[in-house]
CSV table of C-alpha atoms in Angstrom, one decimal:
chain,number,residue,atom,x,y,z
V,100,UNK,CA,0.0,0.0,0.0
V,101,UNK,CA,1.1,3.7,-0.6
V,102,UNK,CA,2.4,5.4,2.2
V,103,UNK,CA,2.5,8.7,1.5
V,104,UNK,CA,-0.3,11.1,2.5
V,105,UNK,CA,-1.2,14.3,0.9
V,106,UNK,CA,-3.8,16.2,3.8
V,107,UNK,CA,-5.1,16.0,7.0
V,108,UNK,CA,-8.5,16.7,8.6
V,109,UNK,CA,-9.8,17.2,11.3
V,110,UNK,CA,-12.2,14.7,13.4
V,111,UNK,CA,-15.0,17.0,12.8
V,112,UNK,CA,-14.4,17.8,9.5
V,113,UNK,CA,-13.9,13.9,8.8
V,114,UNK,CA,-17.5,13.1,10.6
V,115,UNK,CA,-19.4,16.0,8.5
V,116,UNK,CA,-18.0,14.2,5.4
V,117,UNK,CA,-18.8,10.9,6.1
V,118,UNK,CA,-22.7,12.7,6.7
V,119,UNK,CA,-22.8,14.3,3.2
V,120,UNK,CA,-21.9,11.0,2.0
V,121,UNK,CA,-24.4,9.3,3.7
V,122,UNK,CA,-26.9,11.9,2.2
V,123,UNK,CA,-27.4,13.6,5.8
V,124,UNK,CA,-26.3,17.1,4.4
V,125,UNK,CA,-28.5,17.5,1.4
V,126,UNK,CA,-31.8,19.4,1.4
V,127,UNK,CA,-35.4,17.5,2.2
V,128,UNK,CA,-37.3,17.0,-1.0
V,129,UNK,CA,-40.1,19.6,-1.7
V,130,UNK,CA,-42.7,17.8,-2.5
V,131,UNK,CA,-44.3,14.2,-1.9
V,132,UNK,CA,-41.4,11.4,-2.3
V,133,UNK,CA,-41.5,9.8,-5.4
V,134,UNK,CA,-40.0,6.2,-6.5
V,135,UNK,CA,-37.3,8.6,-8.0
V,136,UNK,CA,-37.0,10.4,-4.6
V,137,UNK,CA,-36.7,6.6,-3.1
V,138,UNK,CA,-34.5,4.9,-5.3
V,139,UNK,CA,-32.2,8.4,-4.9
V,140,UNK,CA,-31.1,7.3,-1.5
V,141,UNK,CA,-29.6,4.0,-2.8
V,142,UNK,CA,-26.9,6.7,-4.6
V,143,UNK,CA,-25.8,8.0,-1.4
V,144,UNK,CA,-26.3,4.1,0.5
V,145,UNK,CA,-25.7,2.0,-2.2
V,146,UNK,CA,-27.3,-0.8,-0.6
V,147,UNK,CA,-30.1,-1.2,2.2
V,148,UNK,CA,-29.8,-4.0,4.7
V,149,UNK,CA,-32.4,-6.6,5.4
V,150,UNK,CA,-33.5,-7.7,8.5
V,151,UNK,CA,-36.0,-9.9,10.0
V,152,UNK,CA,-36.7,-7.6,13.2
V,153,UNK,CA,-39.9,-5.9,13.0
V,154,UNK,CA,-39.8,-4.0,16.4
V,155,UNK,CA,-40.4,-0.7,14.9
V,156,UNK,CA,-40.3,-1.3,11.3
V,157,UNK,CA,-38.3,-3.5,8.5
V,158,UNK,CA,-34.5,-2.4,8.8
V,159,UNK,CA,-34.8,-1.5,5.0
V,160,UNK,CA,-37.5,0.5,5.2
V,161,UNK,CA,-35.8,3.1,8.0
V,162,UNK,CA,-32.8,4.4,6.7
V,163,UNK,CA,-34.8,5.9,3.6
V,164,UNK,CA,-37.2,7.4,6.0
V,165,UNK,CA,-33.9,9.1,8.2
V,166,UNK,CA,-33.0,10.6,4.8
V,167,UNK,CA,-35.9,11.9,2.8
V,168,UNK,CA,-39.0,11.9,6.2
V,169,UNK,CA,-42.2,10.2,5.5
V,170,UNK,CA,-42.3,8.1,2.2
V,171,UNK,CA,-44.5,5.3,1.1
V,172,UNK,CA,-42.8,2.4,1.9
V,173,UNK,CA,-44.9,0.6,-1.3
V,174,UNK,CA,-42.5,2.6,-3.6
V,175,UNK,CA,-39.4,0.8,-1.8
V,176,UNK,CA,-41.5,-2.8,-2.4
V,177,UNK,CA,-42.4,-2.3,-5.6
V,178,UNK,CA,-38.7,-1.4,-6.7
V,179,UNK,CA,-37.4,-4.7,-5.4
V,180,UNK,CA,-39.7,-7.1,-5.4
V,181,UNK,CA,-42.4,-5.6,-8.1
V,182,UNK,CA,-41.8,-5.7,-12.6
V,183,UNK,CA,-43.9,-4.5,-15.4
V,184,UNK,CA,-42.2,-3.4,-18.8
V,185,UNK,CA,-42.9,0.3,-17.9
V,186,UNK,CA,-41.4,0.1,-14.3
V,187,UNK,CA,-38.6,-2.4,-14.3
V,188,UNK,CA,-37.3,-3.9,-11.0
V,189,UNK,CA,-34.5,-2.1,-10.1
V,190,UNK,CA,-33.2,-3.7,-6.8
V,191,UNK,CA,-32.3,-7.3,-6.0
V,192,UNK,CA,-31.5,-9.2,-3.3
V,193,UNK,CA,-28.1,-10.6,-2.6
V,194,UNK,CA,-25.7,-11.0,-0.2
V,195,UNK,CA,-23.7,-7.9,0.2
V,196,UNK,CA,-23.3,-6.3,3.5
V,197,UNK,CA,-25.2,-9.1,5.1
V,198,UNK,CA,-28.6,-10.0,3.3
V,199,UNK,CA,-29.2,-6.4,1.4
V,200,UNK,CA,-31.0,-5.0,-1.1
V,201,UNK,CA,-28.8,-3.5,-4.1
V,202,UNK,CA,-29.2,-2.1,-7.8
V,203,UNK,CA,-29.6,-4.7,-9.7
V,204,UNK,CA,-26.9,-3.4,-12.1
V,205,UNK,CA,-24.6,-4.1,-8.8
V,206,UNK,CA,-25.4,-8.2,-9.0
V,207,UNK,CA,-22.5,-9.3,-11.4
V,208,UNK,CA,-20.3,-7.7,-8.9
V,209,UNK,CA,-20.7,-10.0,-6.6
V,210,UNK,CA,-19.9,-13.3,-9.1
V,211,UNK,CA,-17.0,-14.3,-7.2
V,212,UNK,CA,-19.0,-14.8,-4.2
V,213,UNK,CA,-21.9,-16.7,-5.2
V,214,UNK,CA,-18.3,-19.2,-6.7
V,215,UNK,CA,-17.5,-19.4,-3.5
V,216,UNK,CA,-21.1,-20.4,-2.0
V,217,UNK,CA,-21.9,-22.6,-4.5
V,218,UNK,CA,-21.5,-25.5,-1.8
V,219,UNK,CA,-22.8,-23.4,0.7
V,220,UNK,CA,-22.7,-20.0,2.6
V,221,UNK,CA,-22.2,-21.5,5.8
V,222,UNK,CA,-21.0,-25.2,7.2
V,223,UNK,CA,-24.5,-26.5,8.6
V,224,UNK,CA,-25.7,-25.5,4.9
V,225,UNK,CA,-22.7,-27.6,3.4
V,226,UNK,CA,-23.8,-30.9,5.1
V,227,UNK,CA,-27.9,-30.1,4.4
V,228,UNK,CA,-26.3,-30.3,0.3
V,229,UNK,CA,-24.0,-33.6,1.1
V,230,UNK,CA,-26.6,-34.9,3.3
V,231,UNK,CA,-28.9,-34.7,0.3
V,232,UNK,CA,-27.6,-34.7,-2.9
V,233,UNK,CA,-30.4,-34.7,-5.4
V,234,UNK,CA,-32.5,-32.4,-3.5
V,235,UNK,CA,-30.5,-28.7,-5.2
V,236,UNK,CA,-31.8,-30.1,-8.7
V,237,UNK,CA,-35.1,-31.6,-7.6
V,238,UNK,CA,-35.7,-27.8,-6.1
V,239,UNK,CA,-34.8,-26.2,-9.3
V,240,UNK,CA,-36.8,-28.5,-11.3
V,241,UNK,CA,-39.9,-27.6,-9.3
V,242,UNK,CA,-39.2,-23.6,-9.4
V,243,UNK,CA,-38.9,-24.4,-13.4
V,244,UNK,CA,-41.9,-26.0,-14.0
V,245,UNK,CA,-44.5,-24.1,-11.2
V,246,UNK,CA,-42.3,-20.2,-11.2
V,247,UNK,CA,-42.1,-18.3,-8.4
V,248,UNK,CA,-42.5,-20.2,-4.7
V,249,UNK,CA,-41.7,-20.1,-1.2
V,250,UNK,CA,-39.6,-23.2,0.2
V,251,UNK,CA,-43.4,-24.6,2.2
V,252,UNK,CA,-44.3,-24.5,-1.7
V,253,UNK,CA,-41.6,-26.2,-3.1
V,254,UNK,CA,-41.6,-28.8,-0.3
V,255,UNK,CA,-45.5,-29.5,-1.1
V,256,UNK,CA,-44.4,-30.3,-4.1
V,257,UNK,CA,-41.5,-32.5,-3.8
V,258,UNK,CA,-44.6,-34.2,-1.0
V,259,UNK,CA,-41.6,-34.1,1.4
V,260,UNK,CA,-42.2,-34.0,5.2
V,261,UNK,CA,-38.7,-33.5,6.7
V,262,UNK,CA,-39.2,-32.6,10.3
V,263,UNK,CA,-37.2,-29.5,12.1
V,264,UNK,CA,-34.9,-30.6,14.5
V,265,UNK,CA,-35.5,-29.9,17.8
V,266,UNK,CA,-32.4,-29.1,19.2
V,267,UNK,CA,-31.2,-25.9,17.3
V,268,UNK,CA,-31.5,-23.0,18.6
V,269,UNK,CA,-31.2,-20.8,15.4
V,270,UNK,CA,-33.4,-20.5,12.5
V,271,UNK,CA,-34.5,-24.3,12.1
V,272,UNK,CA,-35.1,-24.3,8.6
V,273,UNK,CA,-36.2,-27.6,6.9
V,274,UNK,CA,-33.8,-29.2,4.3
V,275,UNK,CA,-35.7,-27.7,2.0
V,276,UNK,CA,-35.4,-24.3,2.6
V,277,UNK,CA,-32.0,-24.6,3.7
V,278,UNK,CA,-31.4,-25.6,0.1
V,279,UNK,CA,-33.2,-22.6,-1.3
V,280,UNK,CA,-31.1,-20.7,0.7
V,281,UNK,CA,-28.1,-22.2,-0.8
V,282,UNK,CA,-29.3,-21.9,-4.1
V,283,UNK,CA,-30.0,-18.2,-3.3
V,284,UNK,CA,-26.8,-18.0,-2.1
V,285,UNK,CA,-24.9,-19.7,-4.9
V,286,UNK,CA,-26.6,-16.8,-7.6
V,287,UNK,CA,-29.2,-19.9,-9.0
V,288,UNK,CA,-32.5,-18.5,-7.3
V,289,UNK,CA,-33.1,-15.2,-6.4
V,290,UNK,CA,-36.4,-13.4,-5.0
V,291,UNK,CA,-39.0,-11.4,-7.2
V,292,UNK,CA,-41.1,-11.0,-4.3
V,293,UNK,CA,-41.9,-11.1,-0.9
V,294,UNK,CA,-45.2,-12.0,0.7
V,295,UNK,CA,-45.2,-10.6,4.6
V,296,UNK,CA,-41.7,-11.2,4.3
V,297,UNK,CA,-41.2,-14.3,3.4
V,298,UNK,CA,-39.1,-15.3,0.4
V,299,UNK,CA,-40.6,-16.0,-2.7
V,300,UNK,CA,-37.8,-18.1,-4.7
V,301,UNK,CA,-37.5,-18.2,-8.9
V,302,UNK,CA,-34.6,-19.0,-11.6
V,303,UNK,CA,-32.1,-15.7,-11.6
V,304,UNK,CA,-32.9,-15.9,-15.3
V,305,UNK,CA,-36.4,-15.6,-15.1
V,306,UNK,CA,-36.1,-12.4,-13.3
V,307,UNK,CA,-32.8,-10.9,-14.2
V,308,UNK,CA,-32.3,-8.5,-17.4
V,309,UNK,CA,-30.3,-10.5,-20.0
V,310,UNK,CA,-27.5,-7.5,-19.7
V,311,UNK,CA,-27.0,-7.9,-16.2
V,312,UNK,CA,-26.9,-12.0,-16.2
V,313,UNK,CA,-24.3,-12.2,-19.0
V,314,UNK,CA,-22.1,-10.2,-16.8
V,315,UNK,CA,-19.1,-11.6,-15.5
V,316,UNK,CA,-16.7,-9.9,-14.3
V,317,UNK,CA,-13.6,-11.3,-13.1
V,318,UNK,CA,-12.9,-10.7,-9.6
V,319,UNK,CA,-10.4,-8.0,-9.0
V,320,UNK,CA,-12.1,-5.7,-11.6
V,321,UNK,CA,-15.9,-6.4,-9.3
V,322,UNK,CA,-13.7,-6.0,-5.9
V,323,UNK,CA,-12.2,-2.6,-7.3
V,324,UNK,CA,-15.7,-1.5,-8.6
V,325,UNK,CA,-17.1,-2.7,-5.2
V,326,UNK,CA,-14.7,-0.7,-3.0
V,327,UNK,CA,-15.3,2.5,-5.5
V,328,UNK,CA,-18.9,2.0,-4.4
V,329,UNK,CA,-17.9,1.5,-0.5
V,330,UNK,CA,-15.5,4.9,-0.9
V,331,UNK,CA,-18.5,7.0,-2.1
V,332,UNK,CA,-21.1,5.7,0.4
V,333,UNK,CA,-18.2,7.0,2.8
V,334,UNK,CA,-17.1,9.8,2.0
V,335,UNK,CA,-14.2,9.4,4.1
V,336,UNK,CA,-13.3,5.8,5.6
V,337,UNK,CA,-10.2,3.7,6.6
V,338,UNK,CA,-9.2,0.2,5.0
V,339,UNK,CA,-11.5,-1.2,7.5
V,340,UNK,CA,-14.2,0.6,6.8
V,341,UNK,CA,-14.4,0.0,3.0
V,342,UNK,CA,-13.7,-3.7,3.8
V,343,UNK,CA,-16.7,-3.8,5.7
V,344,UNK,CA,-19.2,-1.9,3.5
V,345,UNK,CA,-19.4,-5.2,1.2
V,346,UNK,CA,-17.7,-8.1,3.7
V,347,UNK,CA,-14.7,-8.3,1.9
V,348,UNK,CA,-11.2,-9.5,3.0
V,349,UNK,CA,-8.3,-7.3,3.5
V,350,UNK,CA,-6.3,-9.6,0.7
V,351,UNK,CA,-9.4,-8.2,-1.5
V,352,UNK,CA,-9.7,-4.6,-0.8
V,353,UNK,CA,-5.9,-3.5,-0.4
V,354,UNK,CA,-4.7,-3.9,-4.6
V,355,UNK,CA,-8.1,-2.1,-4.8
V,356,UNK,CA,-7.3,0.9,-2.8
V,357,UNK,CA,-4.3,1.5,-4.5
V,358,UNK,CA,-5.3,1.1,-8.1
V,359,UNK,CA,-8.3,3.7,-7.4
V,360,UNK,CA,-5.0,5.9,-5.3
V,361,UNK,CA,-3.0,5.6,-8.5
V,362,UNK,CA,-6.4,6.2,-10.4
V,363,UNK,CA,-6.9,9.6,-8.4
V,364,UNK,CA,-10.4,8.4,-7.6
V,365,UNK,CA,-9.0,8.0,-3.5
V,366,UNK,CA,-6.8,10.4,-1.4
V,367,UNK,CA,-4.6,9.0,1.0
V,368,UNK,CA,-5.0,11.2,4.6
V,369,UNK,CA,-4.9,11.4,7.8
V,370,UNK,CA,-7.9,12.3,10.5
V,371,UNK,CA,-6.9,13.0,14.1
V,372,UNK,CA,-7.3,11.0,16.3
V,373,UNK,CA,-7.0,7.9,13.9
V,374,UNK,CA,-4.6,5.2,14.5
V,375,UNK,CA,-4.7,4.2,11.1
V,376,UNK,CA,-4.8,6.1,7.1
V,377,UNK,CA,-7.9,7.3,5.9
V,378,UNK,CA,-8.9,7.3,2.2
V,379,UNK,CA,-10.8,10.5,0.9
V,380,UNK,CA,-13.2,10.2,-2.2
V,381,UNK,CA,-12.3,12.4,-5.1
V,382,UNK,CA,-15.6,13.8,-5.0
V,383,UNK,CA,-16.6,14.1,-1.6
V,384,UNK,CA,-17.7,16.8,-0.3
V,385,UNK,CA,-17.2,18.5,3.2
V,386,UNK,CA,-19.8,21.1,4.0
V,387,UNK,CA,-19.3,23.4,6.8
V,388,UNK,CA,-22.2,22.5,8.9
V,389,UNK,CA,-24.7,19.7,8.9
V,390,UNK,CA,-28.2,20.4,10.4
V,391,UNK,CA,-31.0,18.8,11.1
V,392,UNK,CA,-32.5,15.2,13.4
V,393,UNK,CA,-33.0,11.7,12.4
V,394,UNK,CA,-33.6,8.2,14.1
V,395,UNK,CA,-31.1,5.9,13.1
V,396,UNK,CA,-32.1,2.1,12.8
V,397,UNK,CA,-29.6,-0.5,14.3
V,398,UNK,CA,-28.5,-1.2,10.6
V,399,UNK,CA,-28.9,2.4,9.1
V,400,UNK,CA,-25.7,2.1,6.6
V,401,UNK,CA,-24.0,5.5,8.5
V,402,UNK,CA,-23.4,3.0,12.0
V,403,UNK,CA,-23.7,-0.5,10.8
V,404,UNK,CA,-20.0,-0.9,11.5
V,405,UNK,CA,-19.8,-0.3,15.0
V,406,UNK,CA,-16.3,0.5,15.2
V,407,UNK,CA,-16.3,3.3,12.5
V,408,UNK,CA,-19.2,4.7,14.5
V,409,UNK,CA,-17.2,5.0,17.9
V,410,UNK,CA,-14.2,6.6,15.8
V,411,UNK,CA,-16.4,9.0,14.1
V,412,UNK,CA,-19.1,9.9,16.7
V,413,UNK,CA,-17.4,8.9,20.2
V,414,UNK,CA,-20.3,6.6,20.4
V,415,UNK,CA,-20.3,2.9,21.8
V,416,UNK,CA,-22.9,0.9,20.5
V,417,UNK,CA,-24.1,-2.6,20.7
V,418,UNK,CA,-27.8,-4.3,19.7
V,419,UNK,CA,-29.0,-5.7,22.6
V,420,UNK,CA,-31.8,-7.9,20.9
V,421,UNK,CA,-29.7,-11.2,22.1
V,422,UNK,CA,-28.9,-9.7,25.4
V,423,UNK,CA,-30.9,-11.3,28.0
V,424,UNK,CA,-33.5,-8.5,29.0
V,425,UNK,CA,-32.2,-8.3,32.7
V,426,UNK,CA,-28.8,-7.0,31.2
V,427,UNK,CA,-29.5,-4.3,28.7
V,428,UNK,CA,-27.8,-1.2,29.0
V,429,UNK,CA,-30.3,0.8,27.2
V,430,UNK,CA,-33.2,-1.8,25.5
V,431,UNK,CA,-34.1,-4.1,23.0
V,432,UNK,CA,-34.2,-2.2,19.7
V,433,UNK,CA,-32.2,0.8,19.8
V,434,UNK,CA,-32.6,4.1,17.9
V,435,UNK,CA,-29.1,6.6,17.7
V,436,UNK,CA,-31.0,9.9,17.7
V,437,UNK,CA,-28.8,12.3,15.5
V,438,UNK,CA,-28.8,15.8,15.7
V,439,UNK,CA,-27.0,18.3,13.4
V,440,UNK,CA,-24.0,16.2,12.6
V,441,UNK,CA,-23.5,14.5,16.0
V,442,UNK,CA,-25.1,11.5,17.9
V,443,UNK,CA,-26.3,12.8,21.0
V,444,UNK,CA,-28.8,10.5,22.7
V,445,UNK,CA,-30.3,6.9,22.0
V,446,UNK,CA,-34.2,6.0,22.2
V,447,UNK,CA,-35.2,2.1,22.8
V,448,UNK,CA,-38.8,1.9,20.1
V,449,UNK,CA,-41.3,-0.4,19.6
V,450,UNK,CA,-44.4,0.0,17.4
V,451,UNK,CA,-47.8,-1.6,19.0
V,452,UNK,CA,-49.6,-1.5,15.5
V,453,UNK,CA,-53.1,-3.2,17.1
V,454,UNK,CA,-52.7,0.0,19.9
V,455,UNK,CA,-52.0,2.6,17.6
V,456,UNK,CA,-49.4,3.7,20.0
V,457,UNK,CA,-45.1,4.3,19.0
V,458,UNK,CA,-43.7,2.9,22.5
V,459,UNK,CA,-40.4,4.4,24.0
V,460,UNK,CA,-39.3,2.1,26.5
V,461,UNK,CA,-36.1,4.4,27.6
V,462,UNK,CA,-34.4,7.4,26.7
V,463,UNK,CA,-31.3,8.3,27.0
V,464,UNK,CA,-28.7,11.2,26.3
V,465,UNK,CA,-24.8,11.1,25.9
V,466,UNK,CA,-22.9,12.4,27.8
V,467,UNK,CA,-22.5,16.3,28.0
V,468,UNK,CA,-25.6,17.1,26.0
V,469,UNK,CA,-27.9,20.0,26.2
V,470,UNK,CA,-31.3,17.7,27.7
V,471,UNK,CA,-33.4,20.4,26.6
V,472,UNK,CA,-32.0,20.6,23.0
V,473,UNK,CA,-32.1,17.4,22.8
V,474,UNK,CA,-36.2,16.7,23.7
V,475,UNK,CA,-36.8,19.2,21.6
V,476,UNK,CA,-35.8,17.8,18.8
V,477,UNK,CA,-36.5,14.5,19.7
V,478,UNK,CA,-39.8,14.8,20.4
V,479,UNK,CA,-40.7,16.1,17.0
V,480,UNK,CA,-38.7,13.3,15.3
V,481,UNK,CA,-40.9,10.6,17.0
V,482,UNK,CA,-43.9,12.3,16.6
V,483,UNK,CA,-43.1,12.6,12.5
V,484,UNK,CA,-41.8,8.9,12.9
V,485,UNK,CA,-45.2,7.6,15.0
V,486,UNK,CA,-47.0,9.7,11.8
V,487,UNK,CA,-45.1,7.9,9.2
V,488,UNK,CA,-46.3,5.0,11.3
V,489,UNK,CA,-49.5,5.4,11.1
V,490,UNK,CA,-49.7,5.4,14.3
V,491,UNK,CA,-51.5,7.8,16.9
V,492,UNK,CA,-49.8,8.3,19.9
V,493,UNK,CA,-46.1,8.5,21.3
V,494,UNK,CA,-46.2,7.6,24.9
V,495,UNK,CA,-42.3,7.6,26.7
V,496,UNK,CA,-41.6,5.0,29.9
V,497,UNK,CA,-39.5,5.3,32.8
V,498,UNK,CA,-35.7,4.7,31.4
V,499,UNK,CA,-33.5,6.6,30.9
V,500,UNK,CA,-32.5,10.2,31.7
V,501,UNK,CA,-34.2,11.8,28.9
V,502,UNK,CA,-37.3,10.3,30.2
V,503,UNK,CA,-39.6,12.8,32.4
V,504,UNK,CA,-38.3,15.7,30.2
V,505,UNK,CA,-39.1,13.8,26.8
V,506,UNK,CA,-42.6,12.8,28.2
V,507,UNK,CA,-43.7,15.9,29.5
V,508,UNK,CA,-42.8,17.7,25.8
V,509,UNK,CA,-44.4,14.7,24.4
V,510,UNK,CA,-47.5,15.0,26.9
């Protein structure tokens, strides 16, 4: 790797670039979000993590609302999982950063990994194939002939009745789904739709443009086009960070880097208070101030790295959803509140749909903050969130030292 470096910035300066990259510094749309207005945010993110928690609201769903405010989420669904000939699909899923949605221009990019799942994404999905080694074609034969299914679909079909384990304490999938998954995995399948959630599986051909499927890149020229993509959705961000973005090795993403240094596309510098090099996007930008408030999600793109988001924001986070309840710190699904550039307080959410009501267990400020500032804002962000919602009421509990302020400006 080079080791010269040719600036320096400040911490500050650093964090309010990472923001504009993020699409935190731009103006609010001016009118009623479009699918345009949607699909704009996946410049800024280039991909939206999937998540099965539903606490609040699907984890793909939030970050567009933190960016652009109240939105239909129908536009976001019908640009992944919906196709007619006037409005083509125009995200996929695929493994990326975890389970994501991307462009589906971005798929071919990531070639080299569905060659490396192709016997499986994970060892218990390994022996599910050698435990059964007809059942990957006998799947694909029934997704040929019937289109479209879920795995409880395909399995009717096949008339299999393959019983969960007992013992697991993860997803217990049946051998058929697992399979799917492997498929999925392996760039065979992929999903045209979802039905409350749930995958619907179908041949990548029968739902992939013919430009994108006879693209094959080989794997250093995707890897390089991959951390390009990482460096823009940063701004600013260390090896690490742009390793992360797409779960990539180090072996992968160093040669990168410094083809896109010599290419002038990164800048080699230095932020203080960084133990290691920072790369700078040739056309980031750093404003001088970013305003405004947002609710993160746990796996809003801006913190899904945890580490990055200490370095940047002098913030420690951790989900809690797998911490016994007895030993949370602050709650089971956790909101960052961020306030004009800076992460100043944290919010545990839950949304009682059959109540009408948005639910804040505890609230809770970092250290140093203005309280009063902070409810302000905050207050108006869950009110516009509970809106967004559809829901009627915000009604805060007892944790958290934000607490009796937040519910009397609620109240």
């Amino acid at each position: 790797m080079p080791t010269s470096s040719s600036g320096s910035l400040s911490l500050a300066a650093a964090r309010r670039t990472a923001l504009a990259a993020q699409g935190f510094a731009s103006a609010p749309p001016s009118g009623t979000p479009t699918r345009r207005t949607v699909l704009k945010v996946l410049d800024s993110t280039q991909l939206l993590q999937l998540d099965s928690v539903s606490a609040v609201v699907r984890a793909h769903y939030a970050p567009v609302f933190s960016r652009i405010g109240a939105y239909d989420r129908a536009l976001l669904d019908e640009a992944a999982w919906g196709h007619t000939s006037r409005r083509p699909r125009q995200l996929i899923e695929y493994w990326a950063h975890e389970a994501a949605l991307i462009p589906v221009e971005d798929w071919p990019l990531l070639r080299w990994r569905m060659v490396q799942y192709r016997h499986g994404r994970w060892n218990g999905m390994r022996q599910v194939l050698e435990r059964n080694p007809a059942l990957a074609d006998d799947v694909l034969g029934v997704v040929k002939e019937f289109g479209s299914s879920t795995a409880g679909e395909i399995e009717r079909h096949l008339e299999l009745d393959r019983p969960r384990a007992k013992d697991n304490w993860g997803w217990n999938y049946s051998d058929t789904k697992v399979v799917c998954e492997a498929l999925f995995a392996a760039g065979e399948l992929t999903v045209p739709k979802r039905v409350g959630f749930q995958r619907h599986y179908d041949l990548a051909a029968n739902v992939l443009p013919s430009e994108v499927l006879s693209r094959e890149p080989d794997e250093a020229d995707a890897v390089r086009e991959l951390v390009r993509r990482a460096a823009r959705a940063h701004g600013i961000g260390t090896e690490t960070d742009l390793r992360d973005y797409y779960r990539l090795s180090r072996r992968q993403t160093e040669p990168a880097i410094a083809d896109l240094l010599d290419a002038g596309e990164l800048e080699r510098v230095s932020v203080a208070g960084w133990d290691k090099p920072a790369y700078l996007h040739a056309e980031a930008r750093t404003p001088r101030r970013v305003t405004g408030a947002a609710l993160l999600c746990p796996f809003d793109p801006l913190i899904f790295f945890r580490d990055r988001t200490e370095r940047l924001f002098d913030f420690h986070y951790r989900i809690e959803i797998y911490t016994p309840e007895h030993k949370r710190v602050h709650g089971y699904y956790v909101f960052p509140f961020l306030l004009d550039g800076e992460l100043v307080a944290r919010v545990d959410l839950r949304a009682e749909r059959g109540t009408g009501r948005l639910l804040v267990p505890g609230a809770f400020a970092e250290p140093g903050r203005d309280h009063s500032r902070v409810v302000a804002a905050l207050a108006a962000a869950l009110r516009d969130m509970a809106g967004w919602l559809e829901l009627d009421t915000v009604e805060v509990g007892e944790k958290g030292d934000l607490a009796p302020a937040l519910r009397r400006e609620i109240a």
